[in-house]
C-alpha cells in the first residue's frame, strides 16, 4: 500500500479516496475505528463505500474501555466521545506500523477548517505533539490512569508516540493540498459511492449529510455550543459562507434558528451508555456550560449573547 486513509463511510474520507485512488492512481488502505453508539445509516454507508473494491481494516476497540474513556472524557473534559477521538489516531497509526506504511492521509484539519489553532496552516505534516495538544486537549495519559483499565484493554487507545517518530510515519490532511468544501465532498461521494444522507436535517443544524455515523456527535455538538457559544449550525454556516454558497445574513438567521439544540431524542441512550442518572448527566452539563455566555432557564441553558 502507498498510504492509509481513515474512513467512516462518510463524505470526507470517501472524497479523499476518490482523489488518491481514482484520480492519482495510488493504492491506499482504508482504516476505520468503529464509533460508539453506531447508527444504522452509518453502518449502511460504510458497507456501500466498501462495495467499491477498497481494501479495509475495521477495528472494534474493547467495548468496556471505549465506554469508560468516553465517560471520563465527558465528565473531565466535556468531550463525550473522547475515547473514540483518541482511537481514530491510535488505531490508524498502529495499523500503519503493522503494515509498514509510512504515510497517512486524514481528511480535513478541523482546527483550521472549523475554528481552532491555525499554527499548522502552512505545514503539510503534523506530529504527535499537535495530536496530543490540539486534538486530545493534553493530558490524555491522565484519563488513562483514572480509567484504571488494564494495559491490554487499552491496546487500541495507546498512541505509540516513539514508534511514530522512529519509523518516520508522516501524518497529513488532504485539506492542506486543496481548498476544503464539505458540500462538494458530499456530492462526489453520493455520485461515486452511493453515500446516503438522512431524510431530515441533523439535530442542531440545517444540513443532513455529515456526521451521521454515531449518536454521540449530537452531544458533542451541544457541548461545543455550551462551552464556546459555537454550535453545529455555526460550524456548518461558516463552511457555506467560505465556499460562497451563503451570505452572512442568511447564516445568522439559520444559526439563530438551529444552534444549541438539546439532543432530546438521544438522552436515554446517553444515560444508559454512560450508566449515569439524569441528575448526574445534568451536573456534567452544568459544569461545562460557559456562565459568561449562558444562563439556565427552566432547566435549559439559554444564550445571553446575540449574533449580529
Protein backbone atom coordinates (compact mmCIF):
# COMPACT_ATOMS: atom_id res chain seq x y z
CA UNK A 1 0.00 0.00 0.00
CA UNK A 2 1.11 3.55 -0.75
CA UNK A 3 -0.72 5.15 2.17
CA UNK A 4 -3.58 4.85 4.66
CA UNK A 5 -6.84 6.81 4.55
CA UNK A 6 -9.02 6.75 7.70
CA UNK A 7 -12.68 6.42 6.67
CA UNK A 8 -16.08 6.22 8.33
CA UNK A 9 -18.17 5.69 5.21
CA UNK A 10 -18.97 9.41 5.19
CA UNK A 11 -18.34 12.06 2.61
CA UNK A 12 -14.86 13.29 3.55
CA UNK A 13 -12.88 10.06 3.73
CA UNK A 14 -14.70 8.86 0.60
CA UNK A 15 -13.73 12.03 -1.26
CA UNK A 16 -10.07 11.65 -0.25
CA UNK A 17 -10.12 8.06 -1.51
CA UNK A 18 -11.59 9.24 -4.81
CA UNK A 19 -8.76 11.73 -5.22
CA UNK A 20 -5.97 9.35 -4.21
CA UNK A 21 -7.07 6.12 -5.85
CA UNK A 22 -9.31 7.09 -8.75
CA UNK A 23 -7.58 10.28 -9.87
CA UNK A 24 -3.95 9.89 -8.75
CA UNK A 25 -3.68 6.13 -9.10
CA UNK A 26 -2.35 5.37 -5.62
CA UNK A 27 -3.18 2.21 -3.69
CA UNK A 28 -4.46 3.26 -0.25
CA UNK A 29 -5.51 1.01 2.61
CA UNK A 30 -8.67 2.28 4.32
CA UNK A 31 -8.94 2.02 8.12
CA UNK A 32 -11.89 2.57 10.46
CA UNK A 33 -12.12 2.75 14.23
CA UNK A 34 -15.71 1.68 14.89
CA UNK A 35 -17.57 4.55 16.61
CA UNK A 36 -19.56 4.14 19.83
CA UNK A 37 -23.36 4.13 19.53
CA UNK A 38 -23.07 3.45 15.81
CA UNK A 39 -26.15 4.39 13.78
CA UNK A 40 -27.91 2.32 11.14
CA UNK A 41 -27.21 4.89 8.43
CA UNK A 42 -23.55 4.82 9.44
CA UNK A 43 -23.42 1.04 9.03
CA UNK A 44 -25.13 1.26 5.64
CA UNK A 45 -22.75 3.93 4.37
CA UNK A 46 -19.55 2.10 5.30
CA UNK A 47 -20.93 -1.03 3.63
CA UNK A 48 -21.90 0.85 0.47
CA UNK A 49 -18.48 2.50 0.38
CA UNK A 50 -16.60 -0.80 0.68
CA UNK A 51 -18.57 -2.33 -2.17
CA UNK A 52 -16.36 -0.22 -4.44
CA UNK A 53 -13.38 -2.55 -4.01
CA UNK A 54 -11.41 -0.89 -1.22
CA UNK A 55 -9.09 -2.91 0.98
CA UNK A 56 -10.16 -2.16 4.53
CA UNK A 57 -9.24 -2.77 8.16
CA UNK A 58 -12.15 -2.28 10.58
CA UNK A 59 -11.10 -2.17 14.24
CA UNK A 60 -13.62 -2.51 17.06
CA UNK A 61 -11.69 -1.49 20.17
CA UNK A 62 -12.51 -3.02 23.55
CA UNK A 63 -16.13 -2.03 24.28
CA UNK A 64 -15.65 -1.57 28.02
CA UNK A 65 -12.53 0.53 27.54
CA UNK A 66 -14.25 2.69 24.92
CA UNK A 67 -17.22 3.33 27.19
CA UNK A 68 -15.06 4.10 30.26
CA UNK A 69 -12.82 6.51 28.34
CA UNK A 70 -15.81 8.22 26.72
CA UNK A 71 -17.49 8.66 30.10
CA UNK A 72 -14.32 10.08 31.66
CA UNK A 73 -13.86 12.38 28.68
CA UNK A 74 -17.44 13.61 29.05
CA UNK A 75 -17.00 14.29 32.78
CA UNK A 76 -13.39 15.51 32.92
CA UNK A 77 -13.09 17.31 29.58
CA UNK A 78 -16.64 17.90 28.38
CA UNK A 79 -15.79 15.65 25.42
CA UNK A 80 -18.48 12.94 25.07
CA UNK A 81 -16.56 10.61 22.71
CA UNK A 82 -13.04 11.24 23.98
CA UNK A 83 -12.00 7.58 23.83
CA UNK A 84 -13.10 7.29 20.22
CA UNK A 85 -11.33 10.56 19.37
CA UNK A 86 -8.10 9.09 20.71
CA UNK A 87 -8.72 5.86 18.79
CA UNK A 88 -9.03 7.48 15.37
CA UNK A 89 -5.34 8.32 15.72
CA UNK A 90 -4.05 5.39 17.78
CA UNK A 91 -5.85 2.71 15.73
CA UNK A 92 -4.75 4.15 12.41
CA UNK A 93 -1.13 4.55 13.48
CA UNK A 94 -0.98 1.00 14.87
CA UNK A 95 -2.29 -0.41 11.60
CA UNK A 96 0.30 1.69 9.73
CA UNK A 97 3.07 0.20 11.88
CA UNK A 98 1.76 -3.34 11.42
CA UNK A 99 1.51 -2.93 7.64
CA UNK A 100 4.76 -0.93 7.32
CA UNK A 101 3.01 2.07 5.76
CA UNK A 102 4.60 5.45 6.46
CA UNK A 103 2.07 7.93 5.03
CA UNK A 104 -1.40 8.65 6.44
CA UNK A 105 -3.92 10.99 4.78
CA UNK A 106 -6.58 12.31 7.15
CA UNK A 107 -9.34 14.35 5.52
CA UNK A 108 -9.54 17.88 6.93
CA UNK A 109 -7.79 19.62 9.80
CA UNK A 110 -10.73 20.57 11.98
CA UNK A 111 -8.65 23.10 13.90
CA UNK A 112 -8.10 25.10 10.73
CA UNK A 113 -11.36 24.45 8.87
CA UNK A 114 -13.89 24.81 11.70
CA UNK A 115 -12.29 27.06 14.29
CA UNK A 116 -9.26 26.48 16.50
CA UNK A 117 -5.49 26.63 16.25
CA UNK A 118 -4.09 27.83 12.91
CA UNK A 119 -0.43 27.22 13.77
CA UNK A 120 -0.22 24.33 11.27
CA UNK A 121 -1.95 26.19 8.46
CA UNK A 122 1.21 26.29 6.34
CA UNK A 123 2.60 22.89 7.35
CA UNK A 124 1.87 19.79 5.29
CA UNK A 125 2.86 17.33 8.02
CA UNK A 126 1.59 17.29 11.61
CA UNK A 127 3.26 15.50 14.50
CA UNK A 128 2.42 13.72 17.75
CA UNK A 129 2.67 16.92 19.80
CA UNK A 130 -0.02 18.51 17.63
CA UNK A 131 -2.32 15.49 18.08
CA UNK A 132 -1.95 15.46 21.86
CA UNK A 133 -2.18 19.21 22.45
CA UNK A 134 -4.82 20.23 19.94
CA UNK A 135 -6.93 17.12 19.39
CA UNK A 136 -6.58 15.38 22.76
CA UNK A 137 -6.54 18.71 24.69
CA UNK A 138 -3.44 17.45 26.52
CA UNK A 139 -3.33 15.09 29.48
CA UNK A 140 -4.78 12.02 27.81
CA UNK A 141 -2.46 9.80 29.85
CA UNK A 142 -4.18 11.14 32.97
CA UNK A 143 -7.52 9.96 31.58
CA UNK A 144 -5.95 6.53 31.05
CA UNK A 145 -4.76 6.45 34.67
CA UNK A 146 -8.16 7.45 36.01
CA UNK A 147 -9.81 4.74 33.94
CA UNK A 148 -7.99 2.02 35.95
CA UNK A 149 -8.17 -0.17 32.84
CA UNK A 150 -5.67 -2.93 32.14
CA UNK A 151 -2.94 -2.17 29.63
CA UNK A 152 -4.23 -4.93 27.35
CA UNK A 153 -7.70 -3.32 27.27
CA UNK A 154 -6.11 -0.01 26.26
CA UNK A 155 -4.13 -1.52 23.38
CA UNK A 156 -6.05 0.22 20.59
CA UNK A 157 -6.10 3.53 22.50
CA UNK A 158 -2.39 3.71 23.31
CA UNK A 159 -0.77 6.12 20.84
CA UNK A 160 2.74 4.77 20.06
CA UNK A 161 4.50 8.14 20.11
CA UNK A 162 8.07 6.82 19.90
CA UNK A 163 7.30 4.46 17.02
CA UNK A 164 5.72 7.27 15.02
CA UNK A 165 8.97 9.21 15.34
CA UNK A 166 11.34 6.27 14.92
CA UNK A 167 9.57 4.83 11.88
CA UNK A 168 9.13 8.32 10.41
CA UNK A 169 5.41 7.97 9.83
CA UNK A 170 4.12 11.11 8.13
CA UNK A 171 0.61 12.32 9.01
CA UNK A 172 -1.10 14.89 6.84
CA UNK A 173 -4.53 16.30 5.93
CA UNK A 174 -5.85 16.34 2.37
CA UNK A 175 -7.29 19.78 3.17
CA UNK A 176 -3.72 21.12 3.07
CA UNK A 177 -3.49 20.34 -0.66
CA UNK A 178 -6.74 21.88 -1.93
CA UNK A 179 -9.50 24.14 -0.60
CA UNK A 180 -11.88 22.19 1.64
CA UNK A 181 -15.51 22.04 0.51
CA UNK A 182 -17.74 19.70 2.51
CA UNK A 183 -20.67 20.03 0.13
CA UNK A 184 -18.51 19.17 -2.88
CA UNK A 185 -17.25 16.12 -0.97
CA UNK A 186 -20.85 15.10 -0.31
CA UNK A 187 -21.85 15.40 -3.98
CA UNK A 188 -18.81 13.41 -5.17
CA UNK A 189 -19.33 10.71 -2.53
CA UNK A 190 -23.02 10.41 -3.36
CA UNK A 191 -22.29 10.07 -7.07
CA UNK A 192 -19.29 7.74 -6.81
CA UNK A 193 -20.04 5.65 -3.71
CA UNK A 194 -23.82 5.93 -3.12
CA UNK A 195 -23.49 7.93 0.11
CA UNK A 196 -26.84 8.09 1.89
CA UNK A 197 -27.90 11.22 3.75
CA UNK A 198 -30.57 11.47 6.47
CA UNK A 199 -34.15 12.15 5.41
CA UNK A 200 -34.36 15.15 7.76
CA UNK A 201 -31.75 17.64 8.91
CA UNK A 202 -29.40 16.65 11.73
CA UNK A 203 -30.09 17.88 15.29
CA UNK A 204 -28.83 21.42 15.80
CA UNK A 205 -28.19 22.30 12.17
CA UNK A 206 -29.73 22.72 8.72
CA UNK A 207 -27.71 20.02 6.90
CA UNK A 208 -28.37 16.27 6.66
CA UNK A 209 -25.25 14.78 5.06
CA UNK A 210 -22.49 15.00 7.67
CA UNK A 211 -21.53 13.21 10.92
CA UNK A 212 -24.26 10.61 10.58
CA UNK A 213 -22.33 7.59 11.84
CA UNK A 214 -22.84 7.85 15.62
CA UNK A 215 -25.36 9.14 18.16
CA UNK A 216 -22.74 10.81 20.37
CA UNK A 217 -21.97 13.51 17.82
CA UNK A 218 -25.17 15.37 18.76
CA UNK A 219 -23.98 15.57 22.37
CA UNK A 220 -20.50 16.61 21.21
CA UNK A 221 -22.02 19.48 19.20
CA UNK A 222 -24.22 20.53 22.14
CA UNK A 223 -21.22 20.57 24.50
CA UNK A 224 -19.25 22.59 21.97
CA UNK A 225 -22.06 25.12 21.92
CA UNK A 226 -22.31 25.38 25.72
CA UNK A 227 -18.54 25.77 26.16
CA UNK A 228 -17.87 28.16 23.29
CA UNK A 229 -21.17 29.58 22.08
CA UNK A 230 -20.28 27.92 18.79
CA UNK A 231 -22.71 25.22 17.72
CA UNK A 232 -23.16 22.84 14.83
CA UNK A 233 -25.19 25.33 12.81
CA UNK A 234 -22.46 27.97 13.27
CA UNK A 235 -19.89 25.46 12.06
CA UNK A 236 -21.94 24.50 9.00
CA UNK A 237 -22.88 28.09 8.20
CA UNK A 238 -19.22 29.10 8.28
CA UNK A 239 -18.44 26.40 5.72
CA UNK A 240 -21.25 27.60 3.46
CA UNK A 241 -20.09 31.23 3.67
CA UNK A 242 -16.49 30.34 2.85
CA UNK A 243 -17.47 28.34 -0.21
CA UNK A 244 -19.62 31.23 -1.44
CA UNK A 245 -22.98 29.47 -1.10
CA UNK A 246 -24.47 31.66 1.63
CA UNK A 247 -24.41 35.26 2.77
CA UNK A 248 -23.57 36.17 6.34
CA UNK A 249 -27.11 37.45 6.85
CA UNK A 250 -28.57 34.12 5.74
CA UNK A 251 -26.14 32.31 8.02
CA UNK A 252 -27.12 34.39 11.05
CA UNK A 253 -30.79 33.52 10.51
CA UNK A 254 -30.01 29.80 10.33
CA UNK A 255 -27.71 29.90 13.36
CA UNK A 256 -30.36 31.65 15.43
CA UNK A 257 -32.90 29.07 14.30
CA UNK A 258 -30.89 25.87 14.85
CA UNK A 259 -27.87 26.35 17.13
CA UNK A 260 -27.88 24.96 20.66
CA UNK A 261 -30.41 22.19 20.07
CA UNK A 262 -30.68 19.94 23.13
CA UNK A 263 -30.30 16.31 21.89
CA UNK A 264 -33.56 15.15 23.47
CA UNK A 265 -34.02 12.08 21.26
CA UNK A 266 -30.76 10.51 22.46
CA UNK A 267 -30.78 11.40 26.18
CA UNK A 268 -31.98 8.00 27.39
CA UNK A 269 -29.37 6.34 25.14
CA UNK A 270 -26.65 8.51 26.69
CA UNK A 271 -27.77 7.74 30.24
CA UNK A 272 -27.68 4.01 29.57
CA UNK A 273 -24.35 4.17 27.75
CA UNK A 274 -22.60 6.19 30.46
CA UNK A 275 -24.50 4.34 33.21
CA UNK A 276 -25.48 7.57 34.97
CA UNK A 277 -28.71 9.16 36.18
CA UNK A 278 -30.38 12.17 34.62
CA UNK A 279 -29.29 14.34 37.56
CA UNK A 280 -25.65 13.18 37.21
CA UNK A 281 -25.80 13.89 33.48
CA UNK A 282 -27.23 17.36 34.12
CA UNK A 283 -24.46 18.14 36.64
CA UNK A 284 -21.83 17.47 33.98
CA UNK A 285 -23.69 19.68 31.50
CA UNK A 286 -23.97 22.45 34.12
CA UNK A 287 -20.27 22.24 34.97
CA UNK A 288 -19.18 22.79 31.37
CA UNK A 289 -21.72 25.46 30.44
CA UNK A 290 -19.97 28.81 29.97
CA UNK A 291 -21.62 31.07 32.54
CA UNK A 292 -20.35 34.15 30.68
CA UNK A 293 -22.40 33.14 27.65
CA UNK A 294 -25.40 31.26 29.06
CA UNK A 295 -27.93 31.31 31.87
CA UNK A 296 -30.17 28.47 32.98
CA UNK A 297 -33.88 28.98 32.35
CA UNK A 298 -36.43 26.27 33.22
CA UNK A 299 -33.77 23.60 33.27
CA UNK A 300 -32.13 24.54 29.94
CA UNK A 301 -29.14 26.75 29.23
CA UNK A 302 -30.11 29.80 27.17
CA UNK A 303 -27.69 32.20 25.44
CA UNK A 304 -27.29 35.70 26.85
CA UNK A 305 -25.49 36.78 23.66
CA UNK A 306 -26.79 37.61 20.20
CA UNK A 307 -25.14 37.21 16.82
CA UNK A 308 -25.44 40.33 14.71
